[in-house]
Amino acid sequence: MNIDRAVMALAGTLTLLGAAAAAFLTPWWLLLPAFVGANLLQASITGFCPAATILRRLGVPIGRAFG
């Protein structure tokens, strides 16, 4: 798995977890998917993705988008 797919998997997982936690616990958990969405939007505009930086340091192979 390269960084591109790992970032998408991480974003999808955090979004689903935040939505599920909001449904079963408290609506405040909706802040998590909102943060993920804002980060994805920011990364699409600036080209800088904090998750990709962290994953690169953890040794995940570089992909095409976050190279």
JSON list of C-alpha atoms in Angstrom, two decimals:
[
{"chain": "A", "resi": 1, "resn": "MET", "atom": "CA", "xyz": [0.00, 0.00, 0.00]},
{"chain": "A", "resi": 2, "resn": "ASN", "atom": "CA", "xyz": [1.41, 3.40, -0.93]},
{"chain": "A", "resi": 3, "resn": "ILE", "atom": "CA", "xyz": [0.85, 6.76, 0.76]},
{"chain": "A", "resi": 4, "resn": "ASP", "atom": "CA", "xyz": [-1.98, 7.75, -1.61]},
{"chain": "A", "resi": 5, "resn": "ARG", "atom": "CA", "xyz": [-4.10, 4.75, -0.67]},
{"chain": "A", "resi": 6, "resn": "ALA", "atom": "CA", "xyz": [-3.10, 4.94, 3.00]},
{"chain": "A", "resi": 7, "resn": "VAL", "atom": "CA", "xyz": [-4.26, 8.58, 3.21]},
{"chain": "A", "resi": 8, "resn": "MET", "atom": "CA", "xyz": [-7.60, 7.68, 1.61]},
{"chain": "A", "resi": 9, "resn": "ALA", "atom": "CA", "xyz": [-8.00, 4.68, 3.94]},
{"chain": "A", "resi": 10, "resn": "LEU", "atom": "CA", "xyz": [-7.18, 6.81, 6.99]},
{"chain": "A", "resi": 11, "resn": "ALA", "atom": "CA", "xyz": [-9.58, 9.58, 5.94]},
{"chain": "A", "resi": 12, "resn": "GLY", "atom": "CA", "xyz": [-12.38, 7.11, 5.24]},
{"chain": "A", "resi": 13, "resn": "THR", "atom": "CA", "xyz": [-11.85, 5.27, 8.51]},
{"chain": "A", "resi": 14, "resn": "LEU", "atom": "CA", "xyz": [-11.82, 8.44, 10.61]},
{"chain": "A", "resi": 15, "resn": "THR", "atom": "CA", "xyz": [-14.92, 9.75, 8.82]},
{"chain": "A", "resi": 16, "resn": "LEU", "atom": "CA", "xyz": [-16.86, 6.53, 9.42]},
{"chain": "A", "resi": 17, "resn": "LEU", "atom": "CA", "xyz": [-15.72, 6.34, 13.05]},
{"chain": "A", "resi": 18, "resn": "GLY", "atom": "CA", "xyz": [-16.73, 9.95, 13.67]},
{"chain": "A", "resi": 19, "resn": "ALA", "atom": "CA", "xyz": [-20.15, 9.43, 12.09]},
{"chain": "A", "resi": 20, "resn": "ALA", "atom": "CA", "xyz": [-20.76, 6.22, 14.06]},
{"chain": "A", "resi": 21, "resn": "ALA", "atom": "CA", "xyz": [-19.65, 7.82, 17.32]},
{"chain": "A", "resi": 22, "resn": "ALA", "atom": "CA", "xyz": [-21.96, 10.77, 16.63]},
{"chain": "A", "resi": 23, "resn": "ALA", "atom": "CA", "xyz": [-24.88, 8.40, 16.03]},
{"chain": "A", "resi": 24, "resn": "PHE", "atom": "CA", "xyz": [-24.33, 6.34, 19.17]},
{"chain": "A", "resi": 25, "resn": "LEU", "atom": "CA", "xyz": [-22.60, 8.67, 21.63]},
{"chain": "A", "resi": 26, "resn": "THR", "atom": "CA", "xyz": [-22.82, 12.43, 21.13]},
{"chain": "A", "resi": 27, "resn": "PRO", "atom": "CA", "xyz": [-23.17, 14.76, 18.13]},
{"chain": "A", "resi": 28, "resn": "TRP", "atom": "CA", "xyz": [-19.88, 16.40, 19.12]},
{"chain": "A", "resi": 29, "resn": "TRP", "atom": "CA", "xyz": [-18.15, 13.53, 17.31]},
{"chain": "A", "resi": 30, "resn": "LEU", "atom": "CA", "xyz": [-19.24, 15.15, 14.03]},
{"chain": "A", "resi": 31, "resn": "LEU", "atom": "CA", "xyz": [-16.28, 17.46, 14.52]},
{"chain": "A", "resi": 32, "resn": "LEU", "atom": "CA", "xyz": [-13.99, 14.57, 13.54]},
{"chain": "A", "resi": 33, "resn": "PRO", "atom": "CA", "xyz": [-15.41, 14.08, 10.01]},
{"chain": "A", "resi": 34, "resn": "ALA", "atom": "CA", "xyz": [-15.57, 17.87, 9.63]},
{"chain": "A", "resi": 35, "resn": "PHE", "atom": "CA", "xyz": [-11.87, 18.10, 10.49]},
{"chain": "A", "resi": 36, "resn": "VAL", "atom": "CA", "xyz": [-11.04, 15.28, 8.06]},
{"chain": "A", "resi": 37, "resn": "GLY", "atom": "CA", "xyz": [-13.01, 16.99, 5.29]},
{"chain": "A", "resi": 38, "resn": "ALA", "atom": "CA", "xyz": [-11.37, 20.35, 5.95]},
{"chain": "A", "resi": 39, "resn": "ASN", "atom": "CA", "xyz": [-7.94, 18.70, 5.90]},
{"chain": "A", "resi": 40, "resn": "LEU", "atom": "CA", "xyz": [-8.71, 16.98, 2.58]},
{"chain": "A", "resi": 41, "resn": "LEU", "atom": "CA", "xyz": [-9.88, 20.28, 1.09]},
{"chain": "A", "resi": 42, "resn": "GLN", "atom": "CA", "xyz": [-6.76, 22.06, 2.37]},
{"chain": "A", "resi": 43, "resn": "ALA", "atom": "CA", "xyz": [-4.53, 19.32, 0.93]},
{"chain": "A", "resi": 44, "resn": "SER", "atom": "CA", "xyz": [-6.22, 19.57, -2.46]},
{"chain": "A", "resi": 45, "resn": "ILE", "atom": "CA", "xyz": [-5.58, 23.32, -2.60]},
{"chain": "A", "resi": 46, "resn": "THR", "atom": "CA", "xyz": [-2.08, 23.54, -1.12]},
{"chain": "A", "resi": 47, "resn": "GLY", "atom": "CA", "xyz": [-0.66, 20.10, -1.92]},
{"chain": "A", "resi": 48, "resn": "PHE", "atom": "CA", "xyz": [0.46, 19.68, 1.71]},
{"chain": "A", "resi": 49, "resn": "CYS", "atom": "CA", "xyz": [-1.02, 16.76, 3.63]},
{"chain": "A", "resi": 50, "resn": "PRO", "atom": "CA", "xyz": [0.02, 16.26, 7.26]},
{"chain": "A", "resi": 51, "resn": "ALA", "atom": "CA", "xyz": [-1.13, 12.62, 7.20]},
{"chain": "A", "resi": 52, "resn": "ALA", "atom": "CA", "xyz": [1.07, 11.91, 4.18]},
{"chain": "A", "resi": 53, "resn": "THR", "atom": "CA", "xyz": [4.04, 13.47, 5.95]},
{"chain": "A", "resi": 54, "resn": "ILE", "atom": "CA", "xyz": [3.51, 11.27, 9.01]},
{"chain": "A", "resi": 55, "resn": "LEU", "atom": "CA", "xyz": [2.99, 8.14, 6.91]},
{"chain": "A", "resi": 56, "resn": "ARG", "atom": "CA", "xyz": [6.14, 8.88, 4.91]},
{"chain": "A", "resi": 57, "resn": "ARG", "atom": "CA", "xyz": [8.14, 9.10, 8.15]},
{"chain": "A", "resi": 58, "resn": "LEU", "atom": "CA", "xyz": [6.65, 5.77, 9.21]},
{"chain": "A", "resi": 59, "resn": "GLY", "atom": "CA", "xyz": [8.09, 4.18, 6.08]},
{"chain": "A", "resi": 60, "resn": "VAL", "atom": "CA", "xyz": [5.01, 3.86, 3.87]},
{"chain": "A", "resi": 61, "resn": "PRO", "atom": "CA", "xyz": [6.13, 3.82, 0.20]},
{"chain": "A", "resi": 62, "resn": "ILE", "atom": "CA", "xyz": [5.62, 7.07, -1.74]},
{"chain": "A", "resi": 63, "resn": "GLY", "atom": "CA", "xyz": [2.80, 7.18, -4.27]},
{"chain": "A", "resi": 64, "resn": "ARG", "atom": "CA", "xyz": [2.04, 9.54, -7.14]},
{"chain": "A", "resi": 65, "resn": "ALA", "atom": "CA", "xyz": [-0.06, 12.18, -5.40]},
{"chain": "A", "resi": 66, "resn": "PHE", "atom": "CA", "xyz": [2.01, 12.79, -2.28]},
{"chain": "A", "resi": 67, "resn": "GLY", "atom": "CA", "xyz": [5.50, 12.20, -3.67]}
]
